[in-house]
PDB file of C-alpha atoms and ligand atoms in Angstrom:
ATOM      1  CA  MET A   1     -66.660 -49.150 -76.918  1.00  0.00           C
ATOM      2  CA  THR A   2     -63.313 -48.244 -75.441  1.00  0.00           C
ATOM      3  CA  ASN A   3     -60.812 -50.544 -77.183  1.00  0.00           C
ATOM      4  CA  LEU A   4     -60.267 -53.724 -79.143  1.00  0.00           C
ATOM      5  CA  GLU A   5     -60.266 -56.207 -76.249  1.00  0.00           C
ATOM      6  CA  HIS A   6     -59.329 -59.359 -78.172  1.00  0.00           C
ATOM      7  CA  LEU A   7     -59.361 -61.179 -81.457  1.00  0.00           C
ATOM      8  CA  GLY A   8     -60.834 -64.680 -81.140  1.00  0.00           C
ATOM      9  CA  ILE A   9     -59.207 -67.365 -83.287  1.00  0.00           C
ATOM     10  CA  ALA A  10     -60.807 -70.810 -83.648  1.00  0.00           C
ATOM     11  CA  VAL A  11     -58.283 -73.652 -83.697  1.00  0.00           C
ATOM     12  CA  GLN A  12     -58.478 -77.450 -83.948  1.00  0.00           C
ATOM     13  CA  ASP A  13     -55.548 -78.283 -81.658  1.00  0.00           C
ATOM     14  CA  LEU A  14     -55.089 -75.776 -78.823  1.00  0.00           C
ATOM     15  CA  LYS A  15     -51.694 -77.124 -77.738  1.00  0.00           C
ATOM     16  CA  ALA A  16     -50.267 -76.920 -81.247  1.00  0.00           C
ATOM     17  CA  ALA A  17     -51.815 -73.492 -81.883  1.00  0.00           C
ATOM     18  CA  THR A  18     -50.448 -72.191 -78.576  1.00  0.00           C
ATOM     19  CA  ALA A  19     -46.935 -73.309 -79.559  1.00  0.00           C
ATOM     20  CA  LEU A  20     -47.397 -71.722 -82.992  1.00  0.00           C
ATOM     21  CA  TYR A  21     -48.574 -68.371 -81.609  1.00  0.00           C
ATOM     22  CA  THR A  22     -45.893 -68.394 -78.916  1.00  0.00           C
ATOM     23  CA  SER A  23     -43.369 -68.688 -81.745  1.00  0.00           C
ATOM     24  CA  LEU A  24     -45.188 -66.196 -83.990  1.00  0.00           C
ATOM     25  CA  LEU A  25     -45.646 -63.505 -81.307  1.00  0.00           C
ATOM     26  CA  GLY A  26     -42.394 -64.216 -79.485  1.00  0.00           C
ATOM     27  CA  ILE A  27     -44.204 -64.208 -76.146  1.00  0.00           C
ATOM     28  CA  ALA A  28     -45.780 -66.816 -73.880  1.00  0.00           C
ATOM     29  CA  PRO A  29     -49.534 -66.860 -73.160  1.00  0.00           C
ATOM     30  CA  TYR A  30     -50.575 -65.339 -69.835  1.00  0.00           C
ATOM     31  CA  LYS A  31     -53.468 -67.696 -69.144  1.00  0.00           C
ATOM     32  CA  GLN A  32     -55.386 -70.779 -70.218  1.00  0.00           C
ATOM     33  CA  GLU A  33     -59.020 -71.032 -69.169  1.00  0.00           C
ATOM     34  CA  HIS A  34     -61.934 -73.417 -69.721  1.00  0.00           C
ATOM     35  CA  VAL A  35     -65.304 -71.683 -70.147  1.00  0.00           C
ATOM     36  CA  ALA A  36     -67.884 -74.351 -69.346  1.00  0.00           C
ATOM     37  CA  SER A  37     -70.854 -72.211 -70.417  1.00  0.00           C
ATOM     38  CA  GLU A  38     -69.392 -72.029 -73.916  1.00  0.00           C
ATOM     39  CA  THR A  39     -67.760 -75.484 -73.910  1.00  0.00           C
ATOM     40  CA  VAL A  40     -64.493 -73.922 -75.018  1.00  0.00           C
ATOM     41  CA  ASP A  41     -60.892 -73.973 -73.869  1.00  0.00           C
ATOM     42  CA  THR A  42     -59.122 -70.644 -74.325  1.00  0.00           C
ATOM     43  CA  VAL A  43     -55.522 -69.419 -74.310  1.00  0.00           C
ATOM     44  CA  PHE A  44     -54.749 -65.700 -74.049  1.00  0.00           C
ATOM     45  CA  PHE A  45     -51.750 -63.671 -75.256  1.00  0.00           C
ATOM     46  CA  ARG A  46     -51.280 -59.952 -74.553  1.00  0.00           C
ATOM     47  CA  VAL A  47     -50.262 -57.990 -77.670  1.00  0.00           C
ATOM     48  CA  GLY A  48     -49.850 -54.302 -76.875  1.00  0.00           C
ATOM     49  CA  GLY A  49     -53.178 -53.058 -75.536  1.00  0.00           C
ATOM     50  CA  SER A  50     -55.121 -55.949 -77.070  1.00  0.00           C
ATOM     51  CA  LYS A  51     -55.122 -59.735 -76.785  1.00  0.00           C
ATOM     52  CA  ILE A  52     -55.251 -62.830 -78.910  1.00  0.00           C
ATOM     53  CA  GLU A  53     -57.710 -65.469 -77.703  1.00  0.00           C
ATOM     54  CA  LEU A  54     -57.169 -68.955 -79.105  1.00  0.00           C
ATOM     55  CA  LEU A  55     -60.305 -71.105 -78.780  1.00  0.00           C
ATOM     56  CA  ALA A  56     -60.911 -74.830 -79.128  1.00  0.00           C
ATOM     57  CA  GLY A  57     -64.307 -76.512 -78.712  1.00  0.00           C
ATOM     58  CA  THR A  58     -64.628 -79.130 -75.957  1.00  0.00           C
ATOM     59  CA  ALA A  59     -67.977 -80.620 -77.041  1.00  0.00           C
ATOM     60  CA  PRO A  60     -69.892 -81.246 -80.284  1.00  0.00           C
ATOM     61  CA  GLU A  61     -72.400 -78.532 -79.388  1.00  0.00           C
ATOM     62  CA  SER A  62     -69.696 -75.923 -78.865  1.00  0.00           C
ATOM     63  CA  ALA A  63     -70.038 -72.883 -81.136  1.00  0.00           C
ATOM     64  CA  ILE A  64     -66.341 -73.278 -81.907  1.00  0.00           C
ATOM     65  CA  THR A  65     -66.697 -76.965 -82.803  1.00  0.00           C
ATOM     66  CA  LYS A  66     -69.574 -76.108 -85.145  1.00  0.00           C
ATOM     67  CA  TYR A  67     -67.640 -73.199 -86.640  1.00  0.00           C
ATOM     68  CA  LEU A  68     -64.578 -75.369 -87.304  1.00  0.00           C
ATOM     69  CA  GLU A  69     -66.722 -78.040 -88.966  1.00  0.00           C
ATOM     70  CA  LYS A  70     -68.152 -75.451 -91.342  1.00  0.00           C
ATOM     71  CA  LYS A  71     -65.313 -72.984 -91.895  1.00  0.00           C
ATOM     72  CA  GLY A  72     -62.131 -74.467 -90.493  1.00  0.00           C
ATOM     73  CA  GLU A  73     -59.533 -72.574 -88.450  1.00  0.00           C
ATOM     74  CA  GLY A  74     -59.365 -68.792 -88.524  1.00  0.00           C
ATOM     75  CA  ILE A  75     -60.551 -65.532 -87.046  1.00  0.00           C
ATOM     76  CA  HIS A  76     -63.804 -66.309 -85.253  1.00  0.00           C
ATOM     77  CA  HIS A  77     -64.793 -63.027 -83.560  1.00  0.00           C
ATOM     78  CA  VAL A  78     -63.660 -59.574 -82.576  1.00  0.00           C
ATOM     79  CA  ALA A  79     -64.233 -58.368 -79.013  1.00  0.00           C
ATOM     80  CA  PHE A  80     -64.581 -54.774 -77.850  1.00  0.00           C
ATOM     81  CA  GLU A  81     -64.260 -53.566 -74.285  1.00  0.00           C
ATOM     82  CA  VAL A  82     -67.209 -51.582 -72.905  1.00  0.00           C
ATOM     83  CA  ASN A  83     -67.670 -49.779 -69.600  1.00  0.00           C
ATOM     84  CA  ASP A  84     -71.360 -50.649 -69.186  1.00  0.00           C
ATOM     85  CA  ILE A  85     -72.379 -53.759 -71.136  1.00  0.00           C
ATOM     86  CA  ARG A  86     -76.067 -53.485 -70.318  1.00  0.00           C
ATOM     87  CA  ALA A  87     -76.214 -49.882 -71.521  1.00  0.00           C
ATOM     88  CA  GLU A  88     -74.351 -50.870 -74.707  1.00  0.00           C
ATOM     89  CA  MET A  89     -76.761 -53.775 -75.271  1.00  0.00           C
ATOM     90  CA  ALA A  90     -79.735 -51.420 -74.929  1.00  0.00           C
ATOM     91  CA  ARG A  91     -78.100 -48.922 -77.306  1.00  0.00           C
ATOM     92  CA  LEU A  92     -77.366 -51.612 -79.894  1.00  0.00           C
ATOM     93  CA  ARG A  93     -80.890 -53.053 -79.680  1.00  0.00           C
ATOM     94  CA  ALA A  94     -82.320 -49.551 -80.154  1.00  0.00           C
ATOM     95  CA  GLU A  95     -80.150 -49.195 -83.254  1.00  0.00           C
ATOM     96  CA  GLY A  96     -81.488 -52.468 -84.649  1.00  0.00           C
ATOM     97  CA  PHE A  97     -78.580 -54.830 -83.992  1.00  0.00           C
ATOM     98  CA  VAL A  98     -79.488 -58.463 -83.252  1.00  0.00           C
ATOM     99  CA  LEU A  99     -77.973 -59.590 -79.952  1.00  0.00           C
ATOM    100  CA  LEU A 100     -77.417 -63.269 -79.233  1.00  0.00           C
ATOM    101  CA  ASN A 101     -77.884 -62.897 -75.478  1.00  0.00           C
ATOM    102  CA  GLU A 102     -80.842 -61.557 -73.489  1.00  0.00           C
ATOM    103  CA  GLU A 103     -78.491 -60.787 -70.599  1.00  0.00           C
ATOM    104  CA  PRO A 104     -74.707 -60.557 -70.395  1.00  0.00           C
ATOM    105  CA  LYS A 105     -73.047 -63.781 -69.286  1.00  0.00           C
ATOM    106  CA  ARG A 106     -69.761 -64.607 -67.624  1.00  0.00           C
ATOM    107  CA  GLY A 107     -67.081 -65.114 -70.239  1.00  0.00           C
ATOM    108  CA  ALA A 108     -63.345 -65.782 -70.049  1.00  0.00           C
ATOM    109  CA  ASP A 109     -60.693 -63.583 -68.474  1.00  0.00           C
ATOM    110  CA  ASN A 110     -62.973 -62.173 -65.770  1.00  0.00           C
ATOM    111  CA  LYS A 111     -65.422 -60.500 -68.140  1.00  0.00           C
ATOM    112  CA  LEU A 112     -69.150 -60.136 -68.596  1.00  0.00           C
ATOM    113  CA  VAL A 113     -69.818 -60.751 -72.294  1.00  0.00           C
ATOM    114  CA  CYS A 114     -72.500 -60.758 -74.958  1.00  0.00           C
ATOM    115  CA  PHE A 115     -72.467 -61.263 -78.733  1.00  0.00           C
ATOM    116  CA  VAL A 116     -73.895 -59.425 -81.742  1.00  0.00           C
ATOM    117  CA  HIS A 117     -75.103 -61.653 -84.576  1.00  0.00           C
ATOM    118  CA  PRO A 118     -72.707 -61.577 -87.527  1.00  0.00           C
ATOM    119  CA  LYS A 119     -75.606 -60.802 -89.829  1.00  0.00           C
ATOM    120  CA  SER A 120     -76.009 -57.496 -87.960  1.00  0.00           C
ATOM    121  CA  ALA A 121     -72.338 -56.588 -88.223  1.00  0.00           C
ATOM    122  CA  ALA A 122     -71.390 -57.052 -91.872  1.00  0.00           C
ATOM    123  CA  GLY A 123     -70.514 -60.715 -91.408  1.00  0.00           C
ATOM    124  CA  VAL A 124     -68.399 -60.314 -88.266  1.00  0.00           C
ATOM    125  CA  LEU A 125     -69.284 -61.966 -84.963  1.00  0.00           C
ATOM    126  CA  VAL A 126     -68.813 -59.168 -82.416  1.00  0.00           C
ATOM    127  CA  GLU A 127     -68.359 -59.726 -78.694  1.00  0.00           C
ATOM    128  CA  LEU A 128     -68.731 -57.059 -76.030  1.00  0.00           C
ATOM    129  CA  CYS A 129     -66.676 -57.457 -72.847  1.00  0.00           C
ATOM    130  CA  GLN A 130     -66.987 -55.635 -69.508  1.00  0.00           C
ATOM    131  CA  GLU A 131     -64.369 -56.218 -66.814  1.00  0.00           C
ATOM    132  CA  ILE A 132     -65.880 -57.768 -63.678  1.00  0.00           C
ATOM    133  CA  ILE A 133     -64.672 -55.641 -60.783  1.00  0.00           C
ATOM    134  CA  ASN A 134     -64.620 -57.850 -57.694  1.00  0.00           C
ATOM    135  CA  ALA A 135     -66.068 -55.853 -54.828  1.00  0.00           C
TER     136      ALA A 135
HETATM  137  C1  LIG B 201     -67.463 -66.393 -73.834  1.00  0.00           C
HETATM  138  C2  LIG B 201     -66.139 -67.054 -73.763  1.00  0.00           C
HETATM  139  C3  LIG B 201     -65.116 -66.467 -74.725  1.00  0.00           C
HETATM  140  C4  LIG B 201     -64.791 -65.040 -74.309  1.00  0.00           C
HETATM  141  O1  LIG B 201     -64.064 -64.342 -75.053  1.00  0.00           O
HETATM  142  O2  LIG B 201     -65.154 -64.694 -73.176  1.00  0.00           O
HETATM  143  C5  LIG B 201     -65.587 -66.503 -76.152  1.00  0.00           C
HETATM  144  O3  LIG B 201     -65.317 -65.656 -76.976  1.00  0.00           O
HETATM  145  S1  LIG B 201     -66.544 -67.871 -76.521  1.00  0.00           S
HETATM  146  C6  LIG B 201     -66.716 -67.809 -78.324  1.00  0.00           C
HETATM  147  C7  LIG B 201     -67.655 -68.906 -78.768  1.00  0.00           C
HETATM  148  N1  LIG B 201     -69.040 -68.567 -78.458  1.00  0.00           N
HETATM  149  C8  LIG B 201     -69.810 -67.945 -79.385  1.00  0.00           C
HETATM  150  O4  LIG B 201     -69.428 -67.688 -80.498  1.00  0.00           O
HETATM  151  C9  LIG B 201     -71.210 -67.578 -78.920  1.00  0.00           C
HETATM  152  C10 LIG B 201     -71.948 -66.766 -79.970  1.00  0.00           C
HETATM  153  N2  LIG B 201     -72.066 -67.532 -81.200  1.00  0.00           N
HETATM  154  C11 LIG B 201     -73.288 -68.083 -81.589  1.00  0.00           C
HETATM  155  O5  LIG B 201     -74.302 -67.922 -80.940  1.00  0.00           O
HETATM  156  C12 LIG B 201     -73.281 -68.889 -82.875  1.00  0.00           C
HETATM  157  O6  LIG B 201     -71.970 -69.348 -83.137  1.00  0.00           O
HETATM  158  C13 LIG B 201     -73.797 -68.073 -84.113  1.00  0.00           C
HETATM  159  C14 LIG B 201     -75.236 -67.620 -83.862  1.00  0.00           C
HETATM  160  C15 LIG B 201     -72.899 -66.894 -84.425  1.00  0.00           C
HETATM  161  C16 LIG B 201     -73.776 -69.017 -85.304  1.00  0.00           C
HETATM  162  O7  LIG B 201     -74.574 -70.121 -84.955  1.00  0.00           O
HETATM  163  P1  LIG B 201     -74.613 -71.433 -85.881  1.00  0.00           P
HETATM  164  O8  LIG B 201     -73.231 -71.840 -86.220  1.00  0.00           O
HETATM  165  O9  LIG B 201     -75.484 -72.449 -85.246  1.00  0.00           O
HETATM  166  O10 LIG B 201     -75.399 -70.909 -87.102  1.00  0.00           O
HETATM  167  P2  LIG B 201     -74.957 -70.951 -88.607  1.00  0.00           P
HETATM  168  O11 LIG B 201     -73.771 -71.802 -88.834  1.00  0.00           O
HETATM  169  O12 LIG B 201     -76.204 -71.238 -89.365  1.00  0.00           O
HETATM  170  O13 LIG B 201     -74.511 -69.443 -88.862  1.00  0.00           O
HETATM  171  C17 LIG B 201     -75.500 -68.485 -89.163  1.00  0.00           C
HETATM  172  C18 LIG B 201     -74.805 -67.527 -90.117  1.00  0.00           C
HETATM  173  O14 LIG B 201     -73.740 -66.870 -89.392  1.00  0.00           O
HETATM  174  C19 LIG B 201     -72.506 -67.180 -90.016  1.00  0.00           C
HETATM  175  N3  LIG B 201     -71.535 -67.342 -88.948  1.00  0.00           N
HETATM  176  C20 LIG B 201     -71.505 -68.302 -87.991  1.00  0.00           C
HETATM  177  N4  LIG B 201     -70.462 -68.102 -87.154  1.00  0.00           N
HETATM  178  C21 LIG B 201     -69.821 -66.998 -87.608  1.00  0.00           C
HETATM  179  C22 LIG B 201     -68.673 -66.256 -87.189  1.00  0.00           C
HETATM  180  N5  LIG B 201     -67.971 -66.641 -86.105  1.00  0.00           N
HETATM  181  N6  LIG B 201     -68.295 -65.153 -87.891  1.00  0.00           N
HETATM  182  C23 LIG B 201     -69.014 -64.766 -88.985  1.00  0.00           C
HETATM  183  N7  LIG B 201     -70.124 -65.398 -89.458  1.00  0.00           N
HETATM  184  C24 LIG B 201     -70.503 -66.501 -88.762  1.00  0.00           C
HETATM  185  C25 LIG B 201     -72.706 -68.447 -90.817  1.00  0.00           C
HETATM  186  O15 LIG B 201     -71.789 -68.502 -91.880  1.00  0.00           O
HETATM  187  C26 LIG B 201     -74.142 -68.250 -91.272  1.00  0.00           C
HETATM  188  O16 LIG B 201     -74.144 -67.357 -92.359  1.00  0.00           O
HETATM  189  P3  LIG B 201     -74.672 -67.871 -93.780  1.00  0.00           P
HETATM  190  O17 LIG B 201     -74.471 -66.708 -94.706  1.00  0.00           O
HETATM  191  O18 LIG B 201     -76.121 -68.253 -93.559  1.00  0.00           O
HETATM  192  O19 LIG B 201     -73.802 -69.072 -94.087  1.00  0.00           O
HETATM  193 CO1   CO B 202     -63.958 -64.005 -77.037  1.00  0.00          CO
END
């Protein structure tokens, strides 16, 4: 794991939360992106070497929609950058962590991602992110 890639925050109203975090951070977001595979809309802010990812669900089956129904708005996950996501997944499996993905999948912000079950990580949903280098 090379650095804290982003902090994922689940929000009910993405437009309102984007205005709030623009005011809070004093900077504008650098991108908004829909991730169909996760049925989420995301907004990203750069904060130093890390990012804030605001997430809103776009369907009832969205993990974010379900999370909001149960827990309300707040920190949803922490994401770490890795150089080789498949090697990290193998290492974590060997160490007994429960992964939520058989294979990495395409996430937001040009990344390959996977998730570690919160039960394996002291109650924190952990995401691994590897930059997709376009050949
Ligand atoms: C990929 C695009 C983007 C990116 O950055 O690239 C994203 O980050 S997308 C983010 C949204 N997608 C995901 O979160 C995918 C992975 N998540 C899941 O597979 C589920 O949400 C899962 C398995 C974490 C929870 O599933 P579900 O809600 O159906 O199960 P439960 O509600 O029964 O939860 C089981 C257990 O886990 C606790 N829980 C659930 N969510 C979280 C969380 N975000 N952080 C910490 N703990 C969480 C929940 O409270 C249950 O615990 P219990 O003690 O039994 O109450
Ligand atoms: Co994320």
